[in-house]
CSV table of C-alpha atoms and ligand atoms in Angstrom, one decimal:
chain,number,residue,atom,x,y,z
A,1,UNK,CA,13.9,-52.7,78.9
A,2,UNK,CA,11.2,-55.3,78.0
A,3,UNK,CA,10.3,-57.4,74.7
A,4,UNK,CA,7.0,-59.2,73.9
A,5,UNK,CA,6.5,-61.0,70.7
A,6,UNK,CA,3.2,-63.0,69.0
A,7,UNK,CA,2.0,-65.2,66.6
A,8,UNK,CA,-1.5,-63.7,66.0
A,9,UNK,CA,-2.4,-62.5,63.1
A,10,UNK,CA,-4.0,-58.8,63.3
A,11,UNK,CA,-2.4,-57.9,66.7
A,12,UNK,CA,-0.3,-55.0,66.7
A,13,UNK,CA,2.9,-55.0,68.5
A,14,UNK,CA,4.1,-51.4,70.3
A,15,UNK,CA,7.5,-50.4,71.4
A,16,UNK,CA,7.6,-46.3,72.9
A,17,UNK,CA,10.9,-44.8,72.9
A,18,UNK,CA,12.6,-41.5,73.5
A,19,UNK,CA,16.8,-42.1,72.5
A,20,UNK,CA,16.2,-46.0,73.5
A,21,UNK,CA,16.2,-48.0,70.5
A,22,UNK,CA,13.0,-49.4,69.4
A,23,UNK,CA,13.9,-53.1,67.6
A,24,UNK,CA,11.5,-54.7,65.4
A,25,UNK,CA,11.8,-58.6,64.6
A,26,UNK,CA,9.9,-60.8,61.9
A,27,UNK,CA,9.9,-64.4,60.6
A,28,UNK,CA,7.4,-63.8,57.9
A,29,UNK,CA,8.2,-67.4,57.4
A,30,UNK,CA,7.5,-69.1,60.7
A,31,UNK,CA,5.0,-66.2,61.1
A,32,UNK,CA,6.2,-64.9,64.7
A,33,UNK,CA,6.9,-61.2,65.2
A,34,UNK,CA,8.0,-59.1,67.7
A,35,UNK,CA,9.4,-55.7,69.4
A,36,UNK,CA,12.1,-54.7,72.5
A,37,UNK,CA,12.6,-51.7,73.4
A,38,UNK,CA,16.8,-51.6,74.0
A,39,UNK,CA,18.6,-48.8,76.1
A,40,UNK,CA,22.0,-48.6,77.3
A,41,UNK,CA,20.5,-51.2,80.4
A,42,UNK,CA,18.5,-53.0,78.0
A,43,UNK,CA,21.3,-53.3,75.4
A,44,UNK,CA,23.5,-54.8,78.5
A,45,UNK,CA,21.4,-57.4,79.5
A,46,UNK,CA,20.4,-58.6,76.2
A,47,UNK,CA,17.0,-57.6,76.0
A,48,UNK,CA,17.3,-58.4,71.8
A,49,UNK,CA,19.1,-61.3,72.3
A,50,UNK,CA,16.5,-63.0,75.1
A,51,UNK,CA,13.6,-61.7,72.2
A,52,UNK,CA,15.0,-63.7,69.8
A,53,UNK,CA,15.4,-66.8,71.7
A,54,UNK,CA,11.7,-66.4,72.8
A,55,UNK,CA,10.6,-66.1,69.2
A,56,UNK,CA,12.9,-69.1,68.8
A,57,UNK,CA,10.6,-71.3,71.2
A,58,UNK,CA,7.4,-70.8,68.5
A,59,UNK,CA,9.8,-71.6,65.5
A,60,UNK,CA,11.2,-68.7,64.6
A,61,UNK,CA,14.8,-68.7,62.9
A,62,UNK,CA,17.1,-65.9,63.0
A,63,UNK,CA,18.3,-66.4,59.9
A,64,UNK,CA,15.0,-66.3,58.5
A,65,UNK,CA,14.2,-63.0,60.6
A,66,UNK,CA,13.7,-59.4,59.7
A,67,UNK,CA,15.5,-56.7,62.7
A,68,UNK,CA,14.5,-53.5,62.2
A,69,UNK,CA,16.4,-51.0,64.5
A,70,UNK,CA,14.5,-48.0,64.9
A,71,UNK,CA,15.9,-44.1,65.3
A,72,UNK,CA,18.0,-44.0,68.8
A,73,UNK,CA,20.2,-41.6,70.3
A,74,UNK,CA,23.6,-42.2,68.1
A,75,UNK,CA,27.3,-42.9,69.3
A,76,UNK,CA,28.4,-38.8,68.4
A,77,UNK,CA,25.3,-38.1,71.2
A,78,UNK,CA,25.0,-40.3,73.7
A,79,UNK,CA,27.6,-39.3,76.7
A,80,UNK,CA,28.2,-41.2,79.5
A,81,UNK,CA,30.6,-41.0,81.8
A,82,UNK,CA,33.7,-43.0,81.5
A,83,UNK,CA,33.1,-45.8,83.5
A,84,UNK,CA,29.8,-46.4,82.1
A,85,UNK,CA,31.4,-47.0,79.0
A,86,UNK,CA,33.9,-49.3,80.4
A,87,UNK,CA,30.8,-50.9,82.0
A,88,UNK,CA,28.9,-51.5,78.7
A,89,UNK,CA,31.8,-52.3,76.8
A,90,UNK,CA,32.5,-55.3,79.0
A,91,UNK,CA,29.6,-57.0,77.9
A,92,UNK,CA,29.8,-55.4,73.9
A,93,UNK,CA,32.4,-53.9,73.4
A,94,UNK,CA,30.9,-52.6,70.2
A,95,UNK,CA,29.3,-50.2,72.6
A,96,UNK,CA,32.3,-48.0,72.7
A,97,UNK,CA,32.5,-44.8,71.1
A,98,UNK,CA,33.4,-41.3,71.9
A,99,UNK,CA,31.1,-38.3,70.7
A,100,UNK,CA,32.3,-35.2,68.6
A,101,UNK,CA,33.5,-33.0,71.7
A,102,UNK,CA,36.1,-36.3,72.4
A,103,UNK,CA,34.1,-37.2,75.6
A,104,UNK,CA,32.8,-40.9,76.4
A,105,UNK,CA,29.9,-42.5,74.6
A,106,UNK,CA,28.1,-45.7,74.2
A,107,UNK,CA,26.6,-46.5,70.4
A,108,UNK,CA,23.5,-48.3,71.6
A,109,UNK,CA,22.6,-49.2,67.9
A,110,UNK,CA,26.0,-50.8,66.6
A,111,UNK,CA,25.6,-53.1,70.1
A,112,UNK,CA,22.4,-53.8,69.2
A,113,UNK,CA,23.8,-55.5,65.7
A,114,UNK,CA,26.3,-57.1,67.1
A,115,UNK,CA,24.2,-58.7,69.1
A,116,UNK,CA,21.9,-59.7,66.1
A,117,UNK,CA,24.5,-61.1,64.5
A,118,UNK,CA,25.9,-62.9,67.1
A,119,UNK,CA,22.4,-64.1,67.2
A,120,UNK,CA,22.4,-65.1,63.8
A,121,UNK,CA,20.5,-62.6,62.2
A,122,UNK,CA,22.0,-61.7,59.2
A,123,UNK,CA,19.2,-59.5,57.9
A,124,UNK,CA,19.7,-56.6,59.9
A,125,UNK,CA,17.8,-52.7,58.7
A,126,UNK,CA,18.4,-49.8,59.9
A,127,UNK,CA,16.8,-46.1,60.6
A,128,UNK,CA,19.6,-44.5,61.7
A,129,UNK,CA,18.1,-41.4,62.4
A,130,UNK,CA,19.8,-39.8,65.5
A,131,UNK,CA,16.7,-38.6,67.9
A,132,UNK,CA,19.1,-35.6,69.6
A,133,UNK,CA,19.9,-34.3,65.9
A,134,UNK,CA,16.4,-35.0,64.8
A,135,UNK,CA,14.2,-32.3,65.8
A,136,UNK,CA,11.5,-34.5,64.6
A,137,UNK,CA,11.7,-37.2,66.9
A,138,UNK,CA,11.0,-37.1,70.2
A,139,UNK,CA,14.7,-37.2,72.7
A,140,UNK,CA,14.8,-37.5,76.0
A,141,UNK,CA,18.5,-35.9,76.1
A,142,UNK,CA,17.4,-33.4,74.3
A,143,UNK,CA,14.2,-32.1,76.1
A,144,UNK,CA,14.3,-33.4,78.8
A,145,UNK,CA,10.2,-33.0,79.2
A,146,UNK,CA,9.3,-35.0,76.1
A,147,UNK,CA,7.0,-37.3,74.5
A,148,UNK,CA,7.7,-40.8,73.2
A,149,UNK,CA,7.2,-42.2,69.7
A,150,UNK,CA,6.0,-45.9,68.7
A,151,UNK,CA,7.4,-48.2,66.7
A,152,UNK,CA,4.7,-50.9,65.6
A,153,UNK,CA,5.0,-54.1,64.0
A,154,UNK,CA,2.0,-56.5,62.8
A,155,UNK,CA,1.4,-59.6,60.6
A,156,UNK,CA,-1.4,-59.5,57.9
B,1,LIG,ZN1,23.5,-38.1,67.3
């Protein structure tokens, strides 16, 4: 898990992820972006939430922010075992969720918007592409040996 965010014009922000979900955040108003990359650990200690409370020290607003929440492994892929997902769901218990063969899951990406919203960010985008079902994208779950894609994020 990490985050970083800027204010600098020109400097390009980059989150790599391989089922993790890359999250992108703007305040084109306050002029602060920035990026966390949010796994299942990430997700539970509030990697997105701590992000946005950074941004908040340079004058960023949530409800003036943009969250972008990149293509992640989704709640019908990602198995854990079941007291993982007891685990998770203690601290969002939006995380819960069960995948198509009936076997524990955690749904890193609706945790994720819960937290935005509890955060108070109300503008809240989505590529919900699922990395295992995507052959496109790069999974970890999937392949095991496998690259990672970027999600970037800049101000002009
Ligand atoms: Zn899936």
């Amino acid at each position: 898990m990490d985050g970083i965010y800027t204010t600098e014009p020109g400097l390009a922000l980059n989150v790599l992820v391989a089922d993790c979900a890359p999250v992108l955040l703007a305040d084109p108003v306050a002029r602060v972006v920035g990026v966390a990359h949010s796994g299942r650990p990430g997700t539970q200690l509030g990697v997105v939430l701590a992000l946005v409370e950074a941004m908040a020290t340079r004058g960023a607003e949530p409800y003036q922010m943009v969250a972008l929440i990149g293509p992640a492994a989704c709640g019908l892929c990602y198995e854990v075992p079941a007291e993982m997902r007891e685990d998770v769901a203690r601290t969002v218990p939006e995380a819960w969720s069960t995948t198509r063969q009936g076997t524990p899951a955690v749904d890193i990406r609706a945790a994720i918007e819960a937290q935005l919203k509890k955060a108070n960010v109300t503008d809240i985008r989505h590529d919900d592409r699922c990395t295992i079902e995507t052959p496109d994208l790069y999974s970890y779950r999937r392949d095991a040996r496998t690259g990672r894609f970027g999600g970037f994020i800049w101000m002009e």
